Amino acid sequence: MKMMLNIYCGCFAMRGMQDWEGDEMKKLYFGSNLKMYKTIRETAEYLGELAKRTKDIDRNEMELFIIPSYTSLAEAAKTVEPHLVKLGAQNMCWEEKGQFTGEISPLMLKELGIELVMVGHSERRHVFHESDEEENRKVRCVLEQGMKALLCIGETAKEKEYSTSAETLRTQLKVGLYKVSEKWIPDIRIAYEPVWSIGVNGTPASAGYAQRMHRMIKQTLIEVFGEAGGKIPVLYGGSVNLQNAEELIVQPDIDGLFVGRAAWDAEPFDRLIRRAMCAHRGRSC
Ligand code: PEP
């Protein structure tokens, strides 16, 4: 079964590696958004510990990124080597400078060596009422500034109830990626995070449901960019934990896991990553 899944995966997300039996393997992505948690010191300690615990894992096989608070970014950048843990920002303004009180410019992030910017997290969309058009301006700015964009999309419980999840996700993708040239494909990542699955009151999506949505997301990316769109990594997020990480990561169209609460201590996050990688490779660990 696993072998069939891996062969199937190759159609969408080939990253040019082979497993021990010579089959093509895709690179996996693991990341966490620290939201409005952890002080500067706590973030630095967490990152130091995470880098130490995971440094033996081949970064050609997986990419690890952490998205701390703005105030921790400078210290975080001094703490970890970028090839071990890539650092991201939780949000960004679409302008380089100007009268945008309270906003952070792409130039300010680049000054710190930040490589990735998250755009459109569910809390930005639903607590701060950001629109798809705003997310699109941000995505385009991130890419034009030479950073990678992690565009988060996800349907609400009501949209799922009305069976309009596909419409919502397709709109978020098509508007969010409007006028994004296909030359930026290597710099785009998508996080599928159903709003109803996120946070303390969230219920994790079943692996089957997540796979169906990921398949549809990949098809939409191919519609937007042509065949090459299928290479964009699509991560699942929303109540991922040590119990469900394996069944999610073995789904053919899930390229990685975007983890909240279960990643905020280095030791269990390291265990989750290893467990998921072993499951994906079909090894017992
Ligand atoms: C999130 O908020 O993006 C998230 C994935 O959180 P959690 O894993 O805690 O549900």
mmCIF file of C-alpha atoms and ligand atoms in Angstrom:
data_model
loop_
_atom_site.group_PDB
_atom_site.id
_atom_site.type_symbol
_atom_site.label_atom_id
_atom_site.label_comp_id
_atom_site.label_asym_id
_atom_site.label_seq_id
_atom_site.Cartn_x
_atom_site.Cartn_y
_atom_site.Cartn_z
ATOM 1 C CA MET A 1 0.000 0.000 0.000
ATOM 2 C CA LYS A 2 2.672 2.437 1.060
ATOM 3 C CA MET A 3 4.674 1.654 -2.026
ATOM 4 C CA MET A 4 1.647 2.383 -4.209
ATOM 5 C CA LEU A 5 1.169 5.683 -2.410
ATOM 6 C CA ASN A 6 4.784 6.664 -2.907
ATOM 7 C CA ILE A 7 4.692 5.804 -6.605
ATOM 8 C CA TYR A 8 1.506 7.847 -6.941
ATOM 9 C CA CYS A 9 3.116 10.743 -5.016
ATOM 10 C CA GLY A 10 5.810 10.912 -7.655
ATOM 11 C CA CYS A 11 3.241 12.208 -10.176
ATOM 12 C CA PHE A 12 2.788 15.380 -8.200
ATOM 13 C CA ALA A 13 5.728 16.211 -6.024
ATOM 14 C CA MET A 14 8.918 14.738 -7.319
ATOM 15 C CA ARG A 15 11.961 16.157 -5.568
ATOM 16 C CA GLY A 16 14.539 13.943 -7.252
ATOM 17 C CA MET A 17 15.383 11.605 -4.341
ATOM 18 C CA GLN A 18 15.196 7.878 -4.203
ATOM 19 C CA ASP A 19 14.352 5.593 -1.324
ATOM 20 C CA TRP A 20 16.310 2.482 -0.416
ATOM 21 C CA GLU A 21 14.451 0.513 -3.072
ATOM 22 C CA GLY A 22 15.178 3.050 -5.802
ATOM 23 C CA ASP A 23 11.704 4.641 -5.905
ATOM 24 C CA GLU A 24 11.418 8.400 -6.226
ATOM 25 C CA MET A 25 10.740 10.069 -2.869
ATOM 26 C CA LYS A 26 9.293 13.493 -2.295
ATOM 27 C CA LYS A 27 10.734 16.019 0.120
ATOM 28 C CA LEU A 28 8.609 16.547 3.227
ATOM 29 C CA TYR A 29 7.900 19.881 4.913
ATOM 30 C CA PHE A 30 7.406 20.448 8.638
ATOM 31 C CA GLY A 31 6.717 23.812 10.198
ATOM 32 C CA SER A 32 5.183 25.610 13.119
ATOM 33 C CA ASN A 33 3.687 29.025 13.712
ATOM 34 C CA LEU A 34 4.383 30.158 17.289
ATOM 35 C CA LYS A 35 1.532 32.704 17.139
ATOM 36 C CA MET A 36 1.580 35.141 20.089
ATOM 37 C CA TYR A 37 3.466 32.729 22.342
ATOM 38 C CA LYS A 38 7.023 32.608 23.709
ATOM 39 C CA THR A 39 9.284 35.443 24.779
ATOM 40 C CA ILE A 40 12.557 36.174 22.979
ATOM 41 C CA ARG A 41 14.475 33.961 25.409
ATOM 42 C CA GLU A 42 11.947 31.124 25.199
ATOM 43 C CA THR A 43 11.993 31.256 21.397
ATOM 44 C CA ALA A 44 15.798 31.129 21.272
ATOM 45 C CA GLU A 45 15.885 28.175 23.695
ATOM 46 C CA TYR A 46 13.215 26.328 21.725
ATOM 47 C CA LEU A 47 14.965 26.889 18.401
ATOM 48 C CA GLY A 48 18.367 25.879 19.793
ATOM 49 C CA GLU A 49 16.880 22.665 21.160
ATOM 50 C CA LEU A 50 14.948 21.890 17.982
ATOM 51 C CA ALA A 51 18.002 22.430 15.774
ATOM 52 C CA LYS A 52 20.121 20.220 18.043
ATOM 53 C CA ARG A 53 17.570 17.397 18.130
ATOM 54 C CA THR A 54 16.868 17.363 14.396
ATOM 55 C CA LYS A 55 20.316 18.119 12.961
ATOM 56 C CA ASP A 56 20.977 14.510 11.923
ATOM 57 C CA ILE A 57 17.929 14.495 9.620
ATOM 58 C CA ASP A 58 18.978 15.063 6.013
ATOM 59 C CA ARG A 59 17.644 18.464 4.885
ATOM 60 C CA ASN A 60 17.394 17.138 1.320
ATOM 61 C CA GLU A 61 14.671 14.870 2.674
ATOM 62 C CA MET A 62 12.830 17.449 4.720
ATOM 63 C CA GLU A 63 12.548 21.188 5.234
ATOM 64 C CA LEU A 64 11.920 22.528 8.725
ATOM 65 C CA PHE A 65 10.656 26.047 9.352
ATOM 66 C CA ILE A 66 9.519 27.965 12.406
ATOM 67 C CA ILE A 67 7.537 31.195 12.444
ATOM 68 C CA PRO A 68 8.147 33.115 15.690
ATOM 69 C CA SER A 69 6.767 36.463 16.816
ATOM 70 C CA TYR A 70 8.246 39.576 15.177
ATOM 71 C CA THR A 71 10.015 40.593 18.363
ATOM 72 C CA SER A 72 11.862 37.261 18.536
ATOM 73 C CA LEU A 73 13.010 37.209 14.916
ATOM 74 C CA ALA A 74 16.319 39.065 15.351
ATOM 75 C CA GLU A 75 17.477 36.837 18.205
ATOM 76 C CA ALA A 76 16.107 33.753 16.462
ATOM 77 C CA ALA A 77 18.162 34.564 13.364
ATOM 78 C CA LYS A 78 21.309 34.639 15.532
ATOM 79 C CA THR A 79 20.394 31.341 17.200
ATOM 80 C CA VAL A 80 19.847 28.859 14.355
ATOM 81 C CA GLU A 81 21.640 28.009 11.153
ATOM 82 C CA PRO A 82 19.227 28.617 8.280
ATOM 83 C CA HIS A 83 19.935 25.256 6.656
ATOM 84 C CA LEU A 84 18.708 23.546 9.839
ATOM 85 C CA VAL A 85 15.680 25.703 10.638
ATOM 86 C CA LYS A 86 14.298 28.292 8.245
ATOM 87 C CA LEU A 87 12.682 31.279 9.903
ATOM 88 C CA GLY A 88 9.453 32.836 8.807
ATOM 89 C CA ALA A 89 7.399 35.902 9.674
ATOM 90 C CA GLN A 90 3.724 35.672 10.625
ATOM 91 C CA ASN A 91 2.592 38.531 8.389
ATOM 92 C CA MET A 92 3.918 41.418 6.309
ATOM 93 C CA CYS A 93 2.842 44.682 4.699
ATOM 94 C CA TRP A 94 2.675 44.789 0.891
ATOM 95 C CA GLU A 95 4.538 48.099 0.809
ATOM 96 C CA GLU A 96 8.250 48.676 1.413
ATOM 97 C CA LYS A 97 7.738 51.829 3.452
ATOM 98 C CA GLY A 98 5.225 54.523 4.179
ATOM 99 C CA GLN A 99 2.479 55.603 6.491
ATOM 100 C CA PHE A 100 1.457 52.119 7.694
ATOM 101 C CA THR A 101 1.547 52.358 11.472
ATOM 102 C CA GLY A 102 1.916 48.994 13.148
ATOM 103 C CA GLU A 103 2.938 47.169 9.969
ATOM 104 C CA ILE A 104 6.211 45.422 9.120
ATOM 105 C CA SER A 105 7.948 46.026 5.793
ATOM 106 C CA PRO A 106 9.500 43.296 3.626
ATOM 107 C CA LEU A 107 12.773 45.249 3.832
ATOM 108 C CA MET A 108 12.726 44.956 7.629
ATOM 109 C CA LEU A 109 12.302 41.177 7.365
ATOM 110 C CA LYS A 110 15.014 40.847 4.738
ATOM 111 C CA GLU A 111 17.351 42.864 6.937
ATOM 112 C CA LEU A 112 17.047 40.019 9.469
ATOM 113 C CA GLY A 113 17.610 37.316 6.860
ATOM 114 C CA ILE A 114 14.028 36.030 6.995
ATOM 115 C CA GLU A 115 13.323 33.621 4.135
ATOM 116 C CA LEU A 116 9.639 32.864 4.464
ATOM 117 C CA VAL A 117 6.500 34.896 5.115
ATOM 118 C CA MET A 118 3.177 33.387 6.102
ATOM 119 C CA VAL A 119 0.175 35.045 4.473
ATOM 120 C CA GLY A 120 -3.499 34.610 5.266
ATOM 121 C CA HIS A 121 -3.385 32.500 8.409
ATOM 122 C CA SER A 122 -6.942 31.778 9.526
ATOM 123 C CA GLU A 123 -6.554 34.161 12.475
ATOM 124 C CA ARG A 124 -5.528 36.973 10.101
ATOM 125 C CA ARG A 125 -8.548 36.241 7.930
ATOM 126 C CA HIS A 126 -11.135 35.698 10.653
ATOM 127 C CA VAL A 127 -9.966 37.770 13.650
ATOM 128 C CA PHE A 128 -8.446 40.648 11.656
ATOM 129 C CA HIS A 129 -10.778 40.357 8.641
ATOM 130 C CA GLU A 130 -8.123 40.284 5.925
ATOM 131 C CA SER A 131 -9.534 39.723 2.454
ATOM 132 C CA ASP A 132 -8.325 37.481 -0.370
ATOM 133 C CA GLU A 133 -7.308 40.629 -2.275
ATOM 134 C CA GLU A 134 -5.079 41.730 0.614
ATOM 135 C CA GLU A 135 -3.523 38.259 0.823
ATOM 136 C CA ASN A 136 -2.819 38.470 -2.900
ATOM 137 C CA ARG A 137 -1.020 41.816 -2.550
ATOM 138 C CA LYS A 138 1.073 40.337 0.234
ATOM 139 C CA VAL A 139 1.896 37.114 -1.647
ATOM 140 C CA ARG A 140 3.046 39.095 -4.697
ATOM 141 C CA CYS A 141 5.140 41.422 -2.583
ATOM 142 C CA VAL A 142 6.790 38.537 -0.664
ATOM 143 C CA LEU A 143 7.772 36.832 -3.928
ATOM 144 C CA GLU A 144 8.948 39.991 -5.667
ATOM 145 C CA GLN A 145 11.112 40.731 -2.620
ATOM 146 C CA GLY A 146 12.839 37.363 -3.060
ATOM 147 C CA MET A 147 11.304 35.543 -0.099
ATOM 148 C CA LYS A 148 9.106 32.452 -0.017
ATOM 149 C CA ALA A 149 5.357 32.783 0.544
ATOM 150 C CA LEU A 150 3.358 30.340 2.656
ATOM 151 C CA LEU A 151 -0.250 31.005 1.688
ATOM 152 C CA CYS A 152 -2.720 29.597 4.222
ATOM 153 C CA ILE A 153 -6.189 28.619 3.092
ATOM 154 C CA GLY A 154 -9.072 26.872 4.812
ATOM 155 C CA GLU A 155 -12.837 26.646 4.936
ATOM 156 C CA THR A 156 -14.997 27.418 7.977
ATOM 157 C CA ALA A 157 -17.234 24.850 9.698
ATOM 158 C CA LYS A 158 -20.268 26.487 8.073
ATOM 159 C CA GLU A 159 -18.782 26.236 4.594
ATOM 160 C CA LYS A 160 -18.022 22.571 5.232
ATOM 161 C CA GLU A 161 -21.589 22.072 6.450
ATOM 162 C CA TYR A 162 -22.959 23.659 3.250
ATOM 163 C CA SER A 163 -20.571 21.526 1.143
ATOM 164 C CA THR A 164 -18.956 24.673 -0.240
ATOM 165 C CA SER A 165 -15.426 23.869 0.959
ATOM 166 C CA ALA A 166 -14.142 23.413 -2.591
ATOM 167 C CA GLU A 167 -15.562 26.772 -3.701
ATOM 168 C CA THR A 168 -13.946 28.551 -0.744
ATOM 169 C CA LEU A 169 -10.564 26.918 -1.201
ATOM 170 C CA ARG A 170 -10.548 27.488 -4.955
ATOM 171 C CA THR A 171 -11.426 31.165 -4.447
ATOM 172 C CA GLN A 172 -8.728 31.628 -1.804
ATOM 173 C CA LEU A 173 -6.198 30.056 -4.157
ATOM 174 C CA LYS A 174 -7.278 31.788 -7.334
ATOM 175 C CA VAL A 175 -7.512 35.246 -5.769
ATOM 176 C CA GLY A 176 -4.520 34.720 -3.463
ATOM 177 C CA LEU A 177 -2.346 33.714 -6.426
ATOM 178 C CA TYR A 178 -3.833 36.159 -8.938
ATOM 179 C CA LYS A 179 -1.147 37.534 -11.272
ATOM 180 C CA VAL A 180 1.549 35.429 -9.659
ATOM 181 C CA SER A 181 3.849 34.332 -12.455
ATOM 182 C CA GLU A 182 4.755 30.661 -12.748
ATOM 183 C CA LYS A 183 8.419 31.622 -12.355
ATOM 184 C CA TRP A 184 7.672 31.905 -8.629
ATOM 185 C CA ILE A 185 6.449 28.320 -8.268
ATOM 186 C CA PRO A 186 9.593 27.160 -6.374
ATOM 187 C CA ASP A 187 8.985 29.916 -3.811
ATOM 188 C CA ILE A 188 5.351 29.111 -3.058
ATOM 189 C CA ARG A 189 4.043 26.831 -0.324
ATOM 190 C CA ILE A 190 0.391 26.292 0.552
ATOM 191 C CA ALA A 191 -0.899 25.379 4.005
ATOM 192 C CA TYR A 192 -4.371 23.852 4.001
ATOM 193 C CA GLU A 193 -5.792 24.530 7.455
ATOM 194 C CA PRO A 194 -9.537 24.005 7.857
ATOM 195 C CA VAL A 195 -10.676 26.722 10.273
ATOM 196 C CA TRP A 196 -12.732 24.181 12.249
ATOM 197 C CA SER A 197 -9.671 22.035 12.859
ATOM 198 C CA ILE A 198 -7.364 24.700 14.311
ATOM 199 C CA GLY A 199 -6.618 25.392 17.961
ATOM 200 C CA VAL A 200 -7.906 24.181 21.317
ATOM 201 C CA ASN A 201 -11.496 23.834 20.107
ATOM 202 C CA GLY A 202 -10.508 22.279 16.791
ATOM 203 C CA THR A 203 -11.202 18.743 15.594
ATOM 204 C CA PRO A 204 -8.517 17.298 13.333
ATOM 205 C CA ALA A 205 -9.629 16.567 9.774
ATOM 206 C CA SER A 206 -9.714 12.862 9.019
ATOM 207 C CA ALA A 207 -6.879 11.720 6.794
ATOM 208 C CA GLY A 208 -9.396 10.865 4.054
ATOM 209 C CA TYR A 209 -11.026 14.305 4.135
ATOM 210 C CA ALA A 210 -7.643 16.057 4.172
ATOM 211 C CA GLN A 211 -6.491 13.971 1.200
ATOM 212 C CA ARG A 212 -9.617 14.844 -0.825
ATOM 213 C CA MET A 213 -9.091 18.559 -0.174
ATOM 214 C CA HIS A 214 -5.373 18.324 -0.957
ATOM 215 C CA ARG A 215 -6.148 16.577 -4.242
ATOM 216 C CA MET A 216 -8.550 19.374 -5.171
ATOM 217 C CA ILE A 217 -6.004 22.025 -4.127
ATOM 218 C CA LYS A 218 -3.340 20.415 -6.329
ATOM 219 C CA GLN A 219 -5.771 20.272 -9.238
ATOM 220 C CA THR A 220 -6.522 23.976 -8.750
ATOM 221 C CA LEU A 221 -2.804 24.801 -8.657
ATOM 222 C CA ILE A 222 -2.388 22.938 -11.953
ATOM 223 C CA GLU A 223 -5.313 24.934 -13.341
ATOM 224 C CA VAL A 224 -3.660 28.184 -12.229
ATOM 225 C CA PHE A 225 -0.064 27.455 -13.270
ATOM 226 C CA GLY A 226 -0.209 24.481 -15.632
ATOM 227 C CA GLU A 227 1.383 21.105 -14.831
ATOM 228 C CA ALA A 228 4.233 22.745 -12.874
ATOM 229 C CA GLY A 229 1.666 23.948 -10.321
ATOM 230 C CA GLY A 230 1.430 20.368 -9.083
ATOM 231 C CA LYS A 231 4.973 20.711 -7.715
ATOM 232 C CA ILE A 232 3.968 23.332 -5.137
ATOM 233 C CA PRO A 233 4.173 21.731 -1.672
ATOM 234 C CA VAL A 234 0.812 21.597 0.107
ATOM 235 C CA LEU A 235 1.010 21.128 3.885
ATOM 236 C CA TYR A 236 -1.847 20.055 6.125
ATOM 237 C CA GLY A 237 -2.411 21.968 9.385
ATOM 238 C CA GLY A 238 -5.052 21.790 12.125
ATOM 239 C CA SER A 239 -4.724 19.785 15.344
ATOM 240 C CA VAL A 240 -1.862 17.667 14.013
ATOM 241 C CA ASN A 241 -0.420 15.618 16.873
ATOM 242 C CA LEU A 242 1.699 12.570 17.616
ATOM 243 C CA GLN A 243 -1.322 10.316 17.134
ATOM 244 C CA ASN A 244 -2.502 11.480 13.704
ATOM 245 C CA ALA A 245 0.740 12.663 12.041
ATOM 246 C CA GLU A 246 1.468 9.291 10.430
ATOM 247 C CA GLU A 247 -1.919 8.719 8.808
ATOM 248 C CA LEU A 248 -1.877 12.274 7.446
ATOM 249 C CA ILE A 249 1.629 12.233 5.992
ATOM 250 C CA VAL A 250 1.141 8.964 4.099
ATOM 251 C CA GLN A 251 -1.658 10.551 2.048
ATOM 252 C CA PRO A 252 -0.427 10.947 -1.523
ATOM 253 C CA ASP A 253 -1.209 14.665 -1.864
ATOM 254 C CA ILE A 254 -0.036 15.777 1.592
ATOM 255 C CA ASP A 255 3.545 17.061 1.317
ATOM 256 C CA GLY A 256 4.058 18.180 4.880
ATOM 257 C CA LEU A 257 2.559 19.075 8.237
ATOM 258 C CA PHE A 258 2.038 22.553 9.642
ATOM 259 C CA VAL A 259 1.775 21.997 13.371
ATOM 260 C CA GLY A 260 0.647 24.350 16.144
ATOM 261 C CA ARG A 261 0.368 23.258 19.752
ATOM 262 C CA ALA A 262 1.999 19.858 19.256
ATOM 263 C CA ALA A 263 5.173 21.548 17.976
ATOM 264 C CA TRP A 264 5.767 24.133 20.652
ATOM 265 C CA ASP A 265 8.088 21.898 22.669
ATOM 266 C CA ALA A 266 11.141 20.706 20.781
ATOM 267 C CA GLU A 267 11.203 17.123 22.069
ATOM 268 C CA PRO A 268 7.667 16.042 21.013
ATOM 269 C CA PHE A 269 7.967 17.975 17.741
ATOM 270 C CA ASP A 270 11.200 16.131 16.944
ATOM 271 C CA ARG A 271 9.402 12.851 17.721
ATOM 272 C CA LEU A 272 6.453 13.821 15.536
ATOM 273 C CA ILE A 273 8.751 14.668 12.600
ATOM 274 C CA ARG A 274 10.633 11.372 12.904
ATOM 275 C CA ARG A 275 7.430 9.380 13.267
ATOM 276 C CA ALA A 276 5.943 11.048 10.181
ATOM 277 C CA MET A 277 9.114 10.576 8.143
ATOM 278 C CA CYS A 278 9.327 6.901 9.053
ATOM 279 C CA ALA A 279 5.661 6.366 8.185
ATOM 280 C CA HIS A 280 6.135 8.100 4.866
ATOM 281 C CA ARG A 281 9.216 6.064 4.035
ATOM 282 C CA GLY A 282 7.486 2.891 5.186
ATOM 283 C CA ARG A 283 10.119 2.222 7.836
ATOM 284 C CA SER A 284 9.469 1.293 11.434
ATOM 285 C CA CYS A 285 11.213 3.604 13.903
HETATM 286 C C1 PEP B 1 -2.609 26.715 13.493
HETATM 287 O O1 PEP B 1 -3.178 27.509 14.227
HETATM 288 O O2 PEP B 1 -2.161 27.076 12.402
HETATM 289 C C2 PEP B 1 -2.486 25.325 13.921
HETATM 290 C C3 PEP B 1 -2.107 24.445 13.036
HETATM 291 O O3 PEP B 1 -2.765 25.065 15.232
HETATM 292 P P1 PEP B 1 -2.999 23.665 15.978
HETATM 293 O O4 PEP B 1 -2.057 22.630 15.387
HETATM 294 O O5 PEP B 1 -2.689 23.945 17.392
HETATM 295 O O6 PEP B 1 -4.420 23.279 15.746
#
